[in-house]
Every structure is written in C-alpha cells, then in structure tokens.
Amino acid sequence: MSKKTRVRFAPSPTGPLHVGGVRTALYNYLFAKQYGGDFILRIEDTDSTRFVPGAEQYIQETFDWLELPFDESPAKGGKYGPYRQSERKEIYKEYVQKLLGEGKAYLAFDTPEQLEAKRNETPNFQYDASTRLQMRNSLTLPAEEVKQLIDNGTQYVVRIKIEPGTDITVTDLIRGEVVINSSVLDDKVIYKSADELPTYHLANVVDDHLMEITHVIRGEEWLPSAPLHVWLYRSFGWNDTMPQFAHLPLLLKPEGNGKLSKRDGDRLGFPVFPLEWKDPQSGETSSGYRESGYLPEAVVNFLALLGWNPGTEQEIFSLDELVQAFSFDRCSKSGAKFDIEKARWFNHKYIQEMSNDALAKLFEPVLTEKMLPFDKKYTASVIGLVKERANFVKDLWDQASFFFISPASYDEKTVKKRWKAETPAQLEELVYVLKSLDMFSSEYVEKAVKQWIEDKNYHLGNIMNAFRLAVVGESKGPHMFDIAALIGKQETIDRINRAIKEISL
Ligand code: GLU
C-alpha cells in the first residue's frame, strides 16, 4: 500500500504572512487534496528572538477566511502533535543526542569573537571538513576538557559533520534532480545550548520525518537548504522515508525585477498580506486583501495561477477544479510576476458570479454605516442592476448610491450640457405621463414614455438625458427605466419635480 500523502505548511510566526506564503500553503493544499491526503499546519517558532505575538493567530485566521482548512494544526490538534515546535524541545534533544552518539555531529565551543577572528584571517572561511580541526570543538579538544566545559555551563552549539566528497541528490518535482557535492556545504549549527533549542534545519527535518510528511512544498528560498536536509535525513538513516521536494518559484515585483516586497505594495497601492496587520511594536498598519474587499475565492483563484497554469485558456476555477487540475509539471521554474490588475479582474468575475442576495448581505454594513435602512430584497435588486460595473463590494455604493438617497446636487457639467430651455416644461409633461400610469414595471414605463416622446415628436436623447439627470444627479447608472421602476413611481416623480425646481433656479 502506498503511503498517505501528507504535506505541511510550516511558517515561522515572525509577522504577517506574505501572499507568497499564502500561495505556498495553497499549493500544498491543492496537492494534498488531489491525492486525498492531509494538509498540516506546523508553526516553526524555534527562533524566539524573531517571535511576534499575534502572528500565529493571524496565520490561522487567514486560512479560515480562505476556507482552506488544515487537517492537523496547533488549534485543531492531531495525532502527530504538538504542532508548535516550541512545544517539541525534548523531542529534538533526543535526536541531537542520537547524532552526537553516532559521531555524526559534534559540539563546538568557539565564541563569536573567535569565529569573527577566524573569518578575518581566512577569506571565505567556512566551518567544514577543511577547517574544523583548527577550531575549538569536541573533535579537537580532549574528552576531559569537553566534559569540564559542559559541567561548567559553557555555552556550545552542535554542528552537523558533513563528510566531503559525496554527491547529494535533491529530487525536486519542479526542477528535476539537483546534485550538489557535499564538499561545498558547511557544518551547520543544528542546536544551541544557550536556549536549548534546535535550529530550523534540525527541527524541520525531524518533524517532517516524525509527522510522516511525504512532500515538502515550499518557496525556492529554501532550495539552498535542501541538500543539508537530505544529508540530515541520511544521517538519521531515514533514506526510505525521505519526502519529495517541490520548490516554488518566487513572486516577483510587477515590473519583474526581484522579489515582491511589502514596499512594492505600499509604492503601488495594493496589499501584500491576506489580512490587515497591525504591527504590535510600531503600531503601523498594513492593508490586507480581506479588508480591501477581495473575495476569498478570488484570492485563491488568483494565487493559484501565479506560478502554475492549467495548459488551457481556462482562468476561472473553483477550488474543486483547482484540486483536480493542479500539477507540478505545470509549475514554472522561473518567478511569477505579480499583477494586481489580474487580482482585480478575478474579483470582478467572482462578484458577477455571486448571487445578488449574497452580495446584498456583504453590502449591508456599507448601508448601516451610512445609517440607511437595509431592505434585503430591494438591495439585491439594485445590486443586480449595477454589479457589472463593480470590482469590489464597496464600489457598489458609487454605482448605486442614488437608489438609496436622492441626489443632493446636480452635476454642473451635465446640467450645462443636458438642461435646455425647454427641459422644465417637457419634464412637467413627463411627470404627468408617469402619474397616469397604473403599473410601474420597467417595460411598461418605457413603452409609455417612448410613446409620449414619439407623439410629441420630442428628441429622445434630450428627454432621456434630462430624466436621468433629475433622478440620478449625473449622467451615469443602468437603464433609466430599470432605475425608475425600482425606486418606484412616487420617488421618481418627486425627484423630477425637485430637479425642475432646483435646476431652473
Ligand atoms: N519555517 C520555514 C518558513 O518560514 C519553513 C520552510 C519549509 O517549509 O521547510 O518558511
């Protein structure tokens, strides 16, 4: 029986999650679900100096919002827990001991000053097979002294002993086989006595093994660490359970040169974080996709196509369709240019697909904030008329305000252009026509008004433009008779009468 697919998203809670991280998590999710597997959240919080309060909760809230649920996580638990590395300290110690016991790692007592001096004296100094015997470590010091140093409480680190001259193959599902000779690697620190914590590399590998992770899908910035991770796997004798790797391409600046950063978002006015984030230290607030009015489905669809393509023209994908279609074969090796216009386009498309009732619910807070009453049915009908012009729910107000409040003023330019000497008299006639109607559906009003215009031989455009100016306040909005029908007979008539009075002054 083949193993169950298990993937993990393993962020460090050092601040708000970047959209690139969200995309990494999404690809993990899509891949796991395609194979009926598990999607796990593991919080990599072993670097206490970089820990930021609220960051873990932010991560959880992001995936709640995007509706990409974890099968196992700190919040949900699971049988491979704990899922926070800070709660797994004892586990790592045991594995560090194992490597030390087998001579695959060693203790190093070099102080920062000694290391600095060495770096100054040897250009391109690297702590590795060629230099380790010149250093202060358990390979060079007598066993007695090592024991004494430990007993005295001298701080040390544990370094992995990389044997030179062997090829390390990283099999990457996007990049193919990447072969690195172990001679170029250094003896990385895997544990620090000072805080009794492992470094990222050790904790990451041990947890991937213990959590039975089958595929490590992460950003390409981790590709340089992969040979060391493979080496650690081999050192533990876990060759048979080594996960497969997939290193995802970078998200690039809109101009295509270099990695997308928070500064690009600030510079170009778009969010680079899924949710709004208030920095607990500086108090600075960064905008989020959620607060900017993006729908979670649109964000998912947009991110899915940043670095992956289906090989067809299809762009709109439901989450299920993405799960079916996703494959590493179609992930690009080169970076994906970030294009916020595309994100807006997706949002527009998803707004069109959403039911008017659902949009009305999302629009309710906008009305409440303006102290306007909320009538779900009326609001849904309004939205049905204007949504094709909206990219965001909040745009709906600009498109539809006149359905909720009568115009406070009349656009000057339009008045100049559309309000003629004969307009007031004609609109008075229009009021008379409207008053006489016993039904007020869009079609019925349209027929009657057009009949009157024809009978009187008036100019259709002039009448309609003035009609719109009176009801809307400017020359915008959907089909005029749809507006009239929706706001109703009395309101339409009142607005025309008011315009006659106010504009003619
Ligand atoms: N903690 C690393 C990060 O912050 C995890 C990298 C990995 O997925 O192995 O992205």
Short mmCIF file of C-alpha atoms and ligand atoms in Angstrom, two decimals:
data_model
loop_
_atom_site.label_atom_id
_atom_site.label_comp_id
_atom_site.label_asym_id
_atom_site.label_seq_id
_atom_site.Cartn_x
_atom_site.Cartn_y
_atom_site.Cartn_z
CA MET A 1 0.00 0.00 0.00
CA SER A 2 1.39 3.39 -0.86
CA LYS A 3 1.68 5.94 1.90
CA LYS A 4 -0.96 8.53 2.53
CA THR A 5 0.04 11.90 1.08
CA ARG A 6 0.86 14.29 3.89
CA VAL A 7 2.07 17.84 3.36
CA ARG A 8 2.74 20.64 5.75
CA PHE A 9 2.75 24.38 5.67
CA ALA A 10 5.47 25.40 8.09
CA PRO A 11 5.56 29.17 8.63
CA SER A 12 7.62 30.94 11.24
CA PRO A 13 5.41 33.33 13.21
CA THR A 14 7.61 36.36 12.62
CA GLY A 15 4.95 38.75 11.37
CA PRO A 16 2.06 38.78 8.93
CA LEU A 17 2.08 36.12 6.27
CA HIS A 18 3.14 37.40 2.86
CA VAL A 19 0.94 36.49 -0.17
CA GLY A 20 3.82 34.33 -1.38
CA GLY A 21 3.42 32.25 1.77
CA VAL A 22 -0.30 32.02 1.17
CA ARG A 23 0.37 30.70 -2.31
CA THR A 24 2.80 28.11 -0.90
CA ALA A 25 0.12 26.93 1.50
CA LEU A 26 -2.46 26.84 -1.28
CA TYR A 27 -0.27 24.63 -3.49
CA ASN A 28 0.25 22.33 -0.51
CA TYR A 29 -3.50 22.18 -0.03
CA LEU A 30 -4.26 21.52 -3.71
CA PHE A 31 -1.68 18.79 -3.96
CA ALA A 32 -2.75 17.07 -0.74
CA LYS A 33 -6.43 17.12 -1.63
CA GLN A 34 -5.81 15.82 -5.13
CA TYR A 35 -4.36 12.72 -3.53
CA GLY A 36 -6.88 12.54 -0.70
CA GLY A 37 -4.12 13.46 1.71
CA ASP A 38 -3.58 15.60 4.79
CA PHE A 39 -2.75 19.29 4.95
CA ILE A 40 -0.94 20.19 8.14
CA LEU A 41 -0.05 23.48 9.79
CA ARG A 42 3.19 23.38 11.75
CA ILE A 43 4.36 26.51 13.50
CA GLU A 44 8.14 26.84 13.32
CA ASP A 45 8.77 29.04 16.30
CA THR A 46 12.16 27.88 17.49
CA ASP A 47 13.77 31.26 16.90
CA SER A 48 12.45 33.07 19.94
CA THR A 49 14.21 36.30 19.01
CA ARG A 50 12.05 36.65 15.91
CA PHE A 51 8.77 35.64 17.53
CA VAL A 52 5.95 38.15 17.03
CA PRO A 53 2.81 37.98 19.17
CA GLY A 54 -0.36 37.50 17.18
CA ALA A 55 1.40 36.09 14.13
CA GLU A 56 0.22 32.52 14.67
CA GLN A 57 -3.36 33.62 15.15
CA TYR A 58 -3.05 35.72 12.01
CA ILE A 59 -1.97 32.64 10.04
CA GLN A 60 -4.88 30.59 11.36
CA GLU A 61 -7.34 33.38 10.62
CA THR A 62 -6.02 33.70 7.07
CA PHE A 63 -6.79 30.10 6.23
CA ASP A 64 -10.14 30.24 8.00
CA TRP A 65 -11.01 33.19 5.79
CA LEU A 66 -9.77 31.50 2.62
CA GLU A 67 -11.62 28.33 3.61
CA LEU A 68 -8.56 26.14 3.25
CA PRO A 69 -8.89 24.06 6.41
CA PHE A 70 -5.96 22.24 7.97
CA ASP A 71 -6.42 18.59 8.86
CA GLU A 72 -3.97 18.98 11.73
CA SER A 73 -2.77 22.19 13.36
CA PRO A 74 -2.00 23.74 16.75
CA ALA A 75 -5.64 24.80 17.05
CA LYS A 76 -7.12 21.52 15.87
CA GLY A 77 -4.57 19.08 17.21
CA GLY A 78 -3.94 15.68 15.65
CA LYS A 79 -2.07 12.53 16.42
CA TYR A 80 1.33 13.83 15.32
CA GLY A 81 1.29 16.83 17.69
CA PRO A 82 2.27 19.09 19.23
CA TYR A 83 2.27 21.25 16.11
CA ARG A 84 4.25 24.12 17.59
CA GLN A 85 7.97 23.48 17.52
CA SER A 86 8.47 25.39 20.78
CA GLU A 87 6.47 22.60 22.44
CA ARG A 88 8.67 19.86 20.98
CA LYS A 89 12.01 20.80 22.55
CA GLU A 90 12.53 17.46 24.28
CA ILE A 91 11.97 15.57 21.03
CA TYR A 92 14.73 17.49 19.26
CA LYS A 93 17.18 16.96 22.09
CA GLU A 94 16.80 13.24 21.71
CA TYR A 95 17.63 13.39 18.01
CA VAL A 96 20.59 15.69 18.56
CA GLN A 97 21.89 13.17 21.11
CA LYS A 98 21.46 10.40 18.56
CA LEU A 99 23.64 12.19 16.00
CA LEU A 100 26.24 13.04 18.66
CA GLY A 101 26.30 9.45 19.87
CA GLU A 102 26.93 8.17 16.38
CA GLY A 103 29.68 10.69 15.70
CA LYS A 104 27.61 12.40 13.01
CA ALA A 105 27.61 15.69 14.84
CA TYR A 106 29.92 17.36 17.34
CA LEU A 107 30.00 20.10 19.97
CA ALA A 108 31.64 23.40 19.16
CA PHE A 109 32.76 25.90 21.78
CA ASP A 110 34.08 28.66 19.55
CA THR A 111 32.94 32.02 20.85
CA PRO A 112 31.52 34.62 18.47
CA GLU A 113 34.80 36.54 18.86
CA GLN A 114 36.88 33.51 17.93
CA LEU A 115 34.72 32.86 14.89
CA GLU A 116 34.99 36.50 13.89
CA ALA A 117 38.79 36.41 14.20
CA LYS A 118 38.92 33.27 12.07
CA ARG A 119 36.74 34.88 9.41
CA ASN A 120 39.02 37.91 9.32
CA GLU A 121 42.15 35.84 8.96
CA THR A 122 40.82 33.35 6.38
CA PRO A 123 39.00 34.78 3.36
CA ASN A 124 35.75 32.88 2.61
CA PHE A 125 36.09 30.97 5.83
CA GLN A 126 33.64 28.11 6.14
CA TYR A 127 33.28 25.81 9.15
CA ASP A 128 33.69 22.46 7.40
CA ALA A 129 35.93 19.40 6.99
CA SER A 130 38.83 21.55 5.85
CA THR A 131 38.75 23.86 8.88
CA ARG A 132 37.01 22.09 11.72
CA LEU A 133 40.22 20.65 13.09
CA GLN A 134 41.56 24.16 13.62
CA MET A 135 38.60 25.07 15.81
CA ARG A 136 37.55 24.58 19.43
CA ASN A 137 35.24 21.62 19.33
CA SER A 138 34.77 18.09 20.61
CA LEU A 139 36.83 16.79 17.70
CA THR A 140 39.90 18.78 18.69
CA LEU A 141 39.65 19.15 22.48
CA PRO A 142 40.43 16.28 24.84
CA ALA A 143 37.32 14.47 26.08
CA GLU A 144 38.13 15.55 29.65
CA GLU A 145 38.12 19.20 28.70
CA VAL A 146 34.88 18.88 26.79
CA LYS A 147 33.25 17.34 29.84
CA GLN A 148 34.60 20.07 32.04
CA LEU A 149 33.37 22.82 29.74
CA ILE A 150 29.90 21.32 29.75
CA ASP A 151 29.93 20.86 33.52
CA ASN A 152 30.98 24.48 33.94
CA GLY A 153 27.98 25.55 31.94
CA THR A 154 30.00 26.86 28.99
CA GLN A 155 27.69 27.55 26.06
CA TYR A 156 28.17 25.46 22.96
CA VAL A 157 26.50 24.63 19.70
CA VAL A 158 26.10 21.30 17.98
CA ARG A 159 27.28 21.16 14.38
CA ILE A 160 26.43 18.53 11.82
CA LYS A 161 29.52 16.78 10.48
CA ILE A 162 29.34 16.94 6.73
CA GLU A 163 31.71 14.46 5.14
CA PRO A 164 33.15 15.91 1.95
CA GLY A 165 33.22 14.30 -1.46
CA THR A 166 29.80 12.74 -1.79
CA ASP A 167 27.08 13.74 -4.18
CA ILE A 168 23.80 14.75 -2.61
CA THR A 169 20.79 14.50 -4.89
CA VAL A 170 17.72 16.57 -4.22
CA THR A 171 14.82 15.33 -6.29
CA ASP A 172 12.59 18.28 -6.94
CA LEU A 173 9.20 17.86 -8.57
CA ILE A 174 9.55 21.20 -10.34
CA ARG A 175 13.26 21.41 -11.01
CA GLY A 176 14.15 17.77 -11.54
CA GLU A 177 17.31 16.41 -9.95
CA VAL A 178 19.62 18.89 -8.33
CA VAL A 179 23.00 17.39 -7.48
CA ILE A 180 25.31 19.12 -5.02
CA ASN A 181 28.64 17.85 -3.79
CA SER A 182 28.84 17.71 -0.01
CA SER A 183 32.24 19.46 -0.15
CA VAL A 184 30.53 22.81 -0.70
CA LEU A 185 28.36 22.51 2.41
CA ASP A 186 29.39 23.76 5.82
CA ASP A 187 28.94 22.11 9.20
CA LYS A 188 25.72 23.94 10.01
CA VAL A 189 24.69 24.57 13.58
CA ILE A 190 21.81 22.27 14.45
CA TYR A 191 21.42 23.02 18.16
CA LYS A 192 22.29 25.78 20.62
CA SER A 193 22.83 25.10 24.30
CA ALA A 194 22.09 28.74 25.15
CA ASP A 195 18.38 28.41 24.54
CA GLU A 196 18.28 24.61 24.47
CA LEU A 197 16.72 24.81 21.06
CA PRO A 198 17.47 23.22 17.73
CA THR A 199 17.94 25.41 14.68
CA TYR A 200 15.44 25.49 11.84
CA HIS A 201 17.23 22.79 9.86
CA LEU A 202 17.17 20.11 12.51
CA ALA A 203 13.67 20.80 13.78
CA ASN A 204 12.32 20.97 10.24
CA VAL A 205 13.79 17.61 9.19
CA VAL A 206 12.97 15.79 12.42
CA ASP A 207 9.39 16.99 12.29
CA ASP A 208 8.93 16.16 8.62
CA HIS A 209 10.06 12.65 9.47
CA LEU A 210 8.01 12.23 12.64
CA MET A 211 4.93 13.74 11.05
CA GLU A 212 5.33 11.36 8.09
CA ILE A 213 5.44 14.18 5.59
CA THR A 214 5.60 12.81 2.05
CA HIS A 215 6.09 16.06 0.13
CA VAL A 216 7.88 19.22 1.16
CA ILE A 217 6.39 22.02 -0.92
CA ARG A 218 7.91 25.41 -0.12
CA GLY A 219 9.35 28.59 -1.56
CA GLU A 220 12.51 28.46 -3.63
CA GLU A 221 14.38 30.44 -0.99
CA TRP A 222 14.66 27.11 0.83
CA LEU A 223 16.25 25.28 -2.10
CA PRO A 224 19.80 26.00 -0.83
CA SER A 225 18.88 24.27 2.45
CA ALA A 226 17.62 21.13 0.75
CA PRO A 227 20.98 19.34 0.34
CA LEU A 228 21.63 19.78 4.06
CA HIS A 229 18.15 18.44 4.81
CA VAL A 230 18.83 15.43 2.62
CA TRP A 231 22.12 14.97 4.45
CA LEU A 232 20.32 15.06 7.80
CA TYR A 233 17.78 12.51 6.58
CA ARG A 234 20.62 10.24 5.54
CA SER A 235 22.47 10.78 8.82
CA PHE A 236 19.41 9.60 10.71
CA GLY A 237 19.10 6.60 8.39
CA TRP A 238 15.72 7.72 7.11
CA ASN A 239 16.54 7.36 3.41
CA ASP A 240 13.42 5.34 2.70
CA THR A 241 11.02 7.88 4.11
CA MET A 242 12.65 10.96 2.67
CA PRO A 243 9.95 13.33 1.38
CA GLN A 244 9.94 14.57 -2.16
CA PHE A 245 10.64 18.24 -2.63
CA ALA A 246 8.99 20.93 -4.69
CA HIS A 247 10.48 24.41 -4.52
CA LEU A 248 8.06 27.00 -5.83
CA PRO A 249 9.14 29.96 -7.96
CA LEU A 250 9.32 33.41 -6.39
CA LEU A 251 6.61 36.00 -6.67
CA LEU A 252 8.22 38.91 -8.49
CA LYS A 253 7.62 42.64 -8.45
CA PRO A 254 5.07 43.82 -11.04
CA GLU A 255 7.99 45.08 -13.14
CA GLY A 256 9.52 41.61 -12.97
CA ASN A 257 12.86 42.53 -11.37
CA GLY A 258 13.31 40.99 -7.95
CA LYS A 259 11.16 39.62 -5.21
CA LEU A 260 7.79 41.17 -4.41
CA SER A 261 8.07 43.07 -1.14
CA LYS A 262 5.86 44.97 1.21
CA ARG A 263 7.42 48.16 -0.14
CA ASP A 264 6.13 47.35 -3.64
CA GLY A 265 2.65 47.11 -2.22
CA ASP A 266 3.00 50.46 -0.44
CA ARG A 267 4.53 52.04 -3.54
CA LEU A 268 1.88 50.77 -5.94
CA GLY A 269 -1.07 50.78 -3.57
CA PHE A 270 -2.02 47.16 -3.17
CA PRO A 271 -1.89 44.73 -0.25
CA VAL A 272 0.82 42.09 0.03
CA PHE A 273 -0.80 40.49 3.07
CA PRO A 274 -4.00 38.44 3.15
CA LEU A 275 -5.46 40.26 6.16
CA GLU A 276 -4.85 43.67 7.60
CA TRP A 277 -1.95 43.60 10.05
CA LYS A 278 -1.19 45.97 12.86
CA ASP A 279 2.41 45.68 13.88
CA PRO A 280 2.37 45.19 17.66
CA GLN A 281 5.62 47.10 18.06
CA SER A 282 5.47 50.04 15.69
CA GLY A 283 1.68 50.21 15.61
CA GLU A 284 1.94 50.55 11.82
CA THR A 285 -0.98 49.07 9.89
CA SER A 286 -0.58 47.23 6.60
CA SER A 287 -3.56 46.63 4.35
CA GLY A 288 -4.94 43.19 3.64
CA TYR A 289 -6.82 41.58 0.78
CA ARG A 290 -9.79 40.85 3.03
CA GLU A 291 -10.18 44.43 4.23
CA SER A 292 -9.59 45.79 0.73
CA GLY A 293 -12.72 43.97 -0.41
CA TYR A 294 -11.33 40.92 -2.16
CA LEU A 295 -13.44 37.78 -2.01
CA PRO A 296 -11.58 34.76 -0.65
CA GLU A 297 -12.45 32.66 -3.72
CA ALA A 298 -10.99 35.33 -5.99
CA VAL A 299 -7.77 35.46 -3.98
CA VAL A 300 -7.44 31.67 -4.14
CA ASN A 301 -8.05 31.61 -7.88
CA PHE A 302 -5.63 34.49 -8.49
CA LEU A 303 -2.84 32.96 -6.41
CA ALA A 304 -3.31 29.51 -7.93
CA LEU A 305 -2.42 30.93 -11.32
CA LEU A 306 0.69 32.77 -10.11
CA GLY A 307 3.31 30.19 -10.96
CA TRP A 308 1.05 27.44 -12.21
CA ASN A 309 -1.02 27.24 -15.39
CA PRO A 310 -3.57 24.68 -16.49
CA GLY A 311 -2.24 24.47 -20.06
CA THR A 312 -5.59 25.70 -21.37
CA GLU A 313 -7.27 29.08 -21.68
CA GLN A 314 -9.37 28.50 -18.58
CA GLU A 315 -8.84 31.09 -15.88
CA ILE A 316 -11.83 30.81 -13.58
CA PHE A 317 -11.51 27.75 -11.36
CA SER A 318 -13.49 26.67 -8.36
CA LEU A 319 -11.42 25.23 -5.54
CA ASP A 320 -12.51 21.72 -6.54
CA GLU A 321 -11.45 22.33 -10.11
CA LEU A 322 -8.08 23.57 -8.91
CA VAL A 323 -7.66 20.45 -6.79
CA GLN A 324 -8.34 18.34 -9.88
CA ALA A 325 -6.20 20.32 -12.30
CA PHE A 326 -3.13 21.18 -10.23
CA SER A 327 0.19 19.59 -11.10
CA PHE A 328 3.85 20.33 -10.54
CA ASP A 329 4.54 19.65 -14.23
CA ARG A 330 2.80 22.90 -14.96
CA CYS A 331 4.51 24.97 -12.30
CA SER A 332 7.06 27.33 -13.76
CA LYS A 333 10.68 27.27 -12.69
CA SER A 334 11.06 30.99 -13.13
CA GLY A 335 9.43 33.63 -10.97
CA ALA A 336 5.84 34.76 -11.45
CA LYS A 337 5.24 38.48 -11.98
CA PHE A 338 2.73 39.87 -9.55
CA ASP A 339 -0.13 41.58 -11.36
CA ILE A 340 -2.65 43.34 -9.15
CA GLU A 341 -4.84 44.19 -12.15
CA LYS A 342 -5.36 40.48 -12.57
CA ALA A 343 -6.41 40.19 -8.93
CA ARG A 344 -8.99 42.94 -9.51
CA TRP A 345 -10.17 41.17 -12.64
CA PHE A 346 -10.70 37.96 -10.70
CA ASN A 347 -12.58 39.82 -8.02
CA HIS A 348 -14.80 41.39 -10.66
CA LYS A 349 -15.54 37.97 -12.12
CA TYR A 350 -16.37 36.47 -8.73
CA ILE A 351 -18.65 39.39 -7.90
CA GLN A 352 -20.55 38.70 -11.13
CA GLU A 353 -20.88 35.03 -10.20
CA MET A 354 -22.11 35.69 -6.69
CA SER A 355 -25.86 35.79 -6.09
CA ASN A 356 -27.41 39.22 -5.58
CA ASP A 357 -28.70 38.09 -2.20
CA ALA A 358 -25.21 37.14 -1.05
CA LEU A 359 -23.80 40.43 -2.30
CA ALA A 360 -26.61 42.31 -0.55
CA LYS A 361 -25.52 40.70 2.72
CA LEU A 362 -21.95 41.85 2.13
CA PHE A 363 -23.21 45.33 1.23
CA GLU A 364 -25.36 45.67 4.34
CA PRO A 365 -22.54 47.14 6.50
CA VAL A 366 -22.00 49.89 3.92
CA LEU A 367 -25.64 50.96 4.30
CA THR A 368 -25.60 50.58 8.05
CA GLU A 369 -22.54 52.77 8.29
CA LYS A 370 -24.41 55.45 6.37
CA MET A 371 -27.37 54.99 8.73
CA LEU A 372 -29.58 53.84 5.89
CA PRO A 373 -32.16 51.12 6.41
CA PHE A 374 -31.38 47.72 4.91
CA ASP A 375 -34.01 46.03 2.80
CA LYS A 376 -32.51 42.81 1.53
CA LYS A 377 -34.82 42.32 -1.43
CA TYR A 378 -34.54 45.91 -2.63
CA THR A 379 -30.75 45.94 -2.15
CA ALA A 380 -30.39 42.67 -4.06
CA SER A 381 -32.39 44.10 -6.98
CA VAL A 382 -30.24 47.24 -7.01
CA ILE A 383 -27.07 45.16 -6.97
CA GLY A 384 -28.37 43.08 -9.85
CA LEU A 385 -28.56 46.27 -11.93
CA VAL A 386 -25.13 47.70 -11.12
CA LYS A 387 -22.77 44.87 -10.24
CA GLU A 388 -21.34 44.51 -13.74
CA ARG A 389 -19.61 47.83 -13.14
CA ALA A 390 -18.10 46.81 -9.78
CA ASN A 391 -14.76 45.19 -8.95
CA PHE A 392 -15.42 45.30 -5.21
CA VAL A 393 -18.46 45.27 -2.98
CA LYS A 394 -17.53 48.74 -1.79
CA ASP A 395 -17.65 50.01 -5.41
CA LEU A 396 -21.33 49.20 -5.36
CA TRP A 397 -22.03 52.36 -3.35
CA ASP A 398 -20.52 54.60 -6.03
CA GLN A 399 -22.54 52.81 -8.64
CA ALA A 400 -25.78 52.67 -6.70
CA SER A 401 -25.97 55.44 -4.12
CA PHE A 402 -28.87 57.13 -5.94
CA PHE A 403 -31.03 54.07 -5.33
CA PHE A 404 -30.80 54.78 -1.61
CA ILE A 405 -30.66 58.57 -1.42
CA SER A 406 -31.97 61.15 -3.84
CA PRO A 407 -29.33 63.38 -5.42
CA ALA A 408 -28.07 66.11 -3.11
CA SER A 409 -26.85 68.15 -6.07
CA TYR A 410 -26.76 68.02 -9.83
CA ASP A 411 -23.54 67.59 -11.74
CA GLU A 412 -22.74 71.01 -13.20
CA LYS A 413 -21.23 69.88 -16.46
CA THR A 414 -24.17 67.63 -17.16
CA VAL A 415 -26.60 70.42 -16.35
CA LYS A 416 -24.83 72.70 -18.82
CA LYS A 417 -24.90 70.07 -21.49
CA ARG A 418 -28.27 68.46 -20.93
CA TRP A 419 -30.59 71.03 -19.39
CA LYS A 420 -32.17 73.08 -22.20
CA ALA A 421 -34.62 75.94 -22.10
CA GLU A 422 -37.48 73.63 -22.96
CA THR A 423 -36.49 70.93 -20.45
CA PRO A 424 -38.58 72.03 -17.42
CA ALA A 425 -41.78 72.13 -19.44
CA GLN A 426 -41.05 68.76 -21.02
CA LEU A 427 -40.28 67.17 -17.67
CA GLU A 428 -43.51 68.54 -16.26
CA GLU A 429 -45.26 66.71 -19.06
CA LEU A 430 -43.24 63.60 -18.23
CA VAL A 431 -44.45 63.81 -14.63
CA TYR A 432 -47.97 63.98 -15.95
CA VAL A 433 -47.40 60.90 -18.11
CA LEU A 434 -45.89 58.96 -15.22
CA LYS A 435 -48.70 59.92 -12.87
CA SER A 436 -51.22 58.46 -15.27
CA LEU A 437 -49.62 55.01 -15.24
CA ASP A 438 -51.38 52.31 -13.28
CA MET A 439 -48.41 49.96 -13.46
CA PHE A 440 -44.78 50.83 -12.98
CA SER A 441 -42.67 48.00 -14.37
CA SER A 442 -39.61 48.97 -16.37
CA GLU A 443 -41.06 47.78 -19.67
CA TYR A 444 -44.42 49.40 -19.09
CA VAL A 445 -42.95 52.79 -18.18
CA GLU A 446 -40.55 52.61 -21.11
CA LYS A 447 -43.34 51.93 -23.55
CA ALA A 448 -45.49 54.75 -22.25
CA VAL A 449 -42.71 57.32 -22.09
CA LYS A 450 -41.43 56.48 -25.55
CA GLN A 451 -44.95 56.67 -26.95
CA TRP A 452 -45.37 60.16 -25.48
CA ILE A 453 -41.99 61.29 -26.89
CA GLU A 454 -42.94 59.98 -30.30
CA ASP A 455 -46.39 61.58 -30.21
CA LYS A 456 -44.87 64.91 -29.30
CA ASN A 457 -42.01 64.48 -31.72
CA TYR A 458 -39.52 65.32 -28.94
CA HIS A 459 -35.86 64.43 -29.09
CA LEU A 460 -35.48 61.05 -27.36
CA GLY A 461 -31.88 61.65 -26.28
CA ASN A 462 -32.58 65.07 -24.80
CA ILE A 463 -35.53 63.87 -22.78
CA MET A 464 -33.79 60.78 -21.51
CA ASN A 465 -30.66 62.71 -20.53
CA ALA A 466 -32.64 65.26 -18.57
CA PHE A 467 -34.72 62.49 -17.00
CA ARG A 468 -31.54 60.77 -15.84
CA LEU A 469 -30.00 63.98 -14.55
CA ALA A 470 -33.11 64.64 -12.49
CA VAL A 471 -33.28 61.18 -10.95
CA VAL A 472 -29.58 60.27 -10.63
CA GLY A 473 -27.92 63.69 -10.34
CA GLU A 474 -25.47 62.97 -13.14
CA SER A 475 -25.22 61.03 -16.37
CA LYS A 476 -24.47 57.55 -15.08
CA GLY A 477 -26.23 54.42 -13.98
CA PRO A 478 -28.03 51.47 -15.53
CA HIS A 479 -31.04 51.51 -17.85
CA MET A 480 -33.14 54.53 -16.88
CA PHE A 481 -36.46 52.70 -16.79
CA ASP A 482 -35.00 49.99 -14.55
CA ILE A 483 -33.98 52.72 -12.13
CA ALA A 484 -37.41 54.32 -12.21
CA ALA A 485 -39.19 51.02 -11.70
CA LEU A 486 -37.01 50.12 -8.74
CA ILE A 487 -37.16 53.41 -6.85
CA GLY A 488 -40.88 53.49 -7.64
CA LYS A 489 -43.41 55.84 -9.10
CA GLN A 490 -43.69 58.38 -6.30
CA GLU A 491 -39.95 58.71 -5.77
CA THR A 492 -39.34 59.11 -9.50
CA ILE A 493 -41.95 61.84 -9.74
CA ASP A 494 -40.69 63.61 -6.60
CA ARG A 495 -37.15 63.66 -7.93
CA ILE A 496 -38.21 65.09 -11.28
CA ASN A 497 -40.24 67.81 -9.57
CA ARG A 498 -37.35 68.70 -7.32
CA ALA A 499 -34.94 68.91 -10.23
CA ILE A 500 -37.31 71.20 -12.13
CA LYS A 501 -37.43 73.48 -9.13
CA GLU A 502 -33.74 73.43 -8.21
CA ILE A 503 -32.03 73.35 -11.58
CA SER A 504 -34.21 76.03 -13.10
CA LEU A 505 -33.35 78.48 -10.31
N1 GLU B 1 9.88 27.84 8.70
C1 GLU B 1 10.21 27.92 7.31
C2 GLU B 1 9.49 29.13 6.76
O1 GLU B 1 9.29 30.05 7.50
C3 GLU B 1 9.77 26.63 6.65
C4 GLU B 1 10.35 26.32 5.34
C5 GLU B 1 9.89 24.93 4.94
O2 GLU B 1 8.73 24.82 4.53
O3 GLU B 1 10.67 23.98 5.10
O4 GLU B 1 9.08 29.23 5.64
#
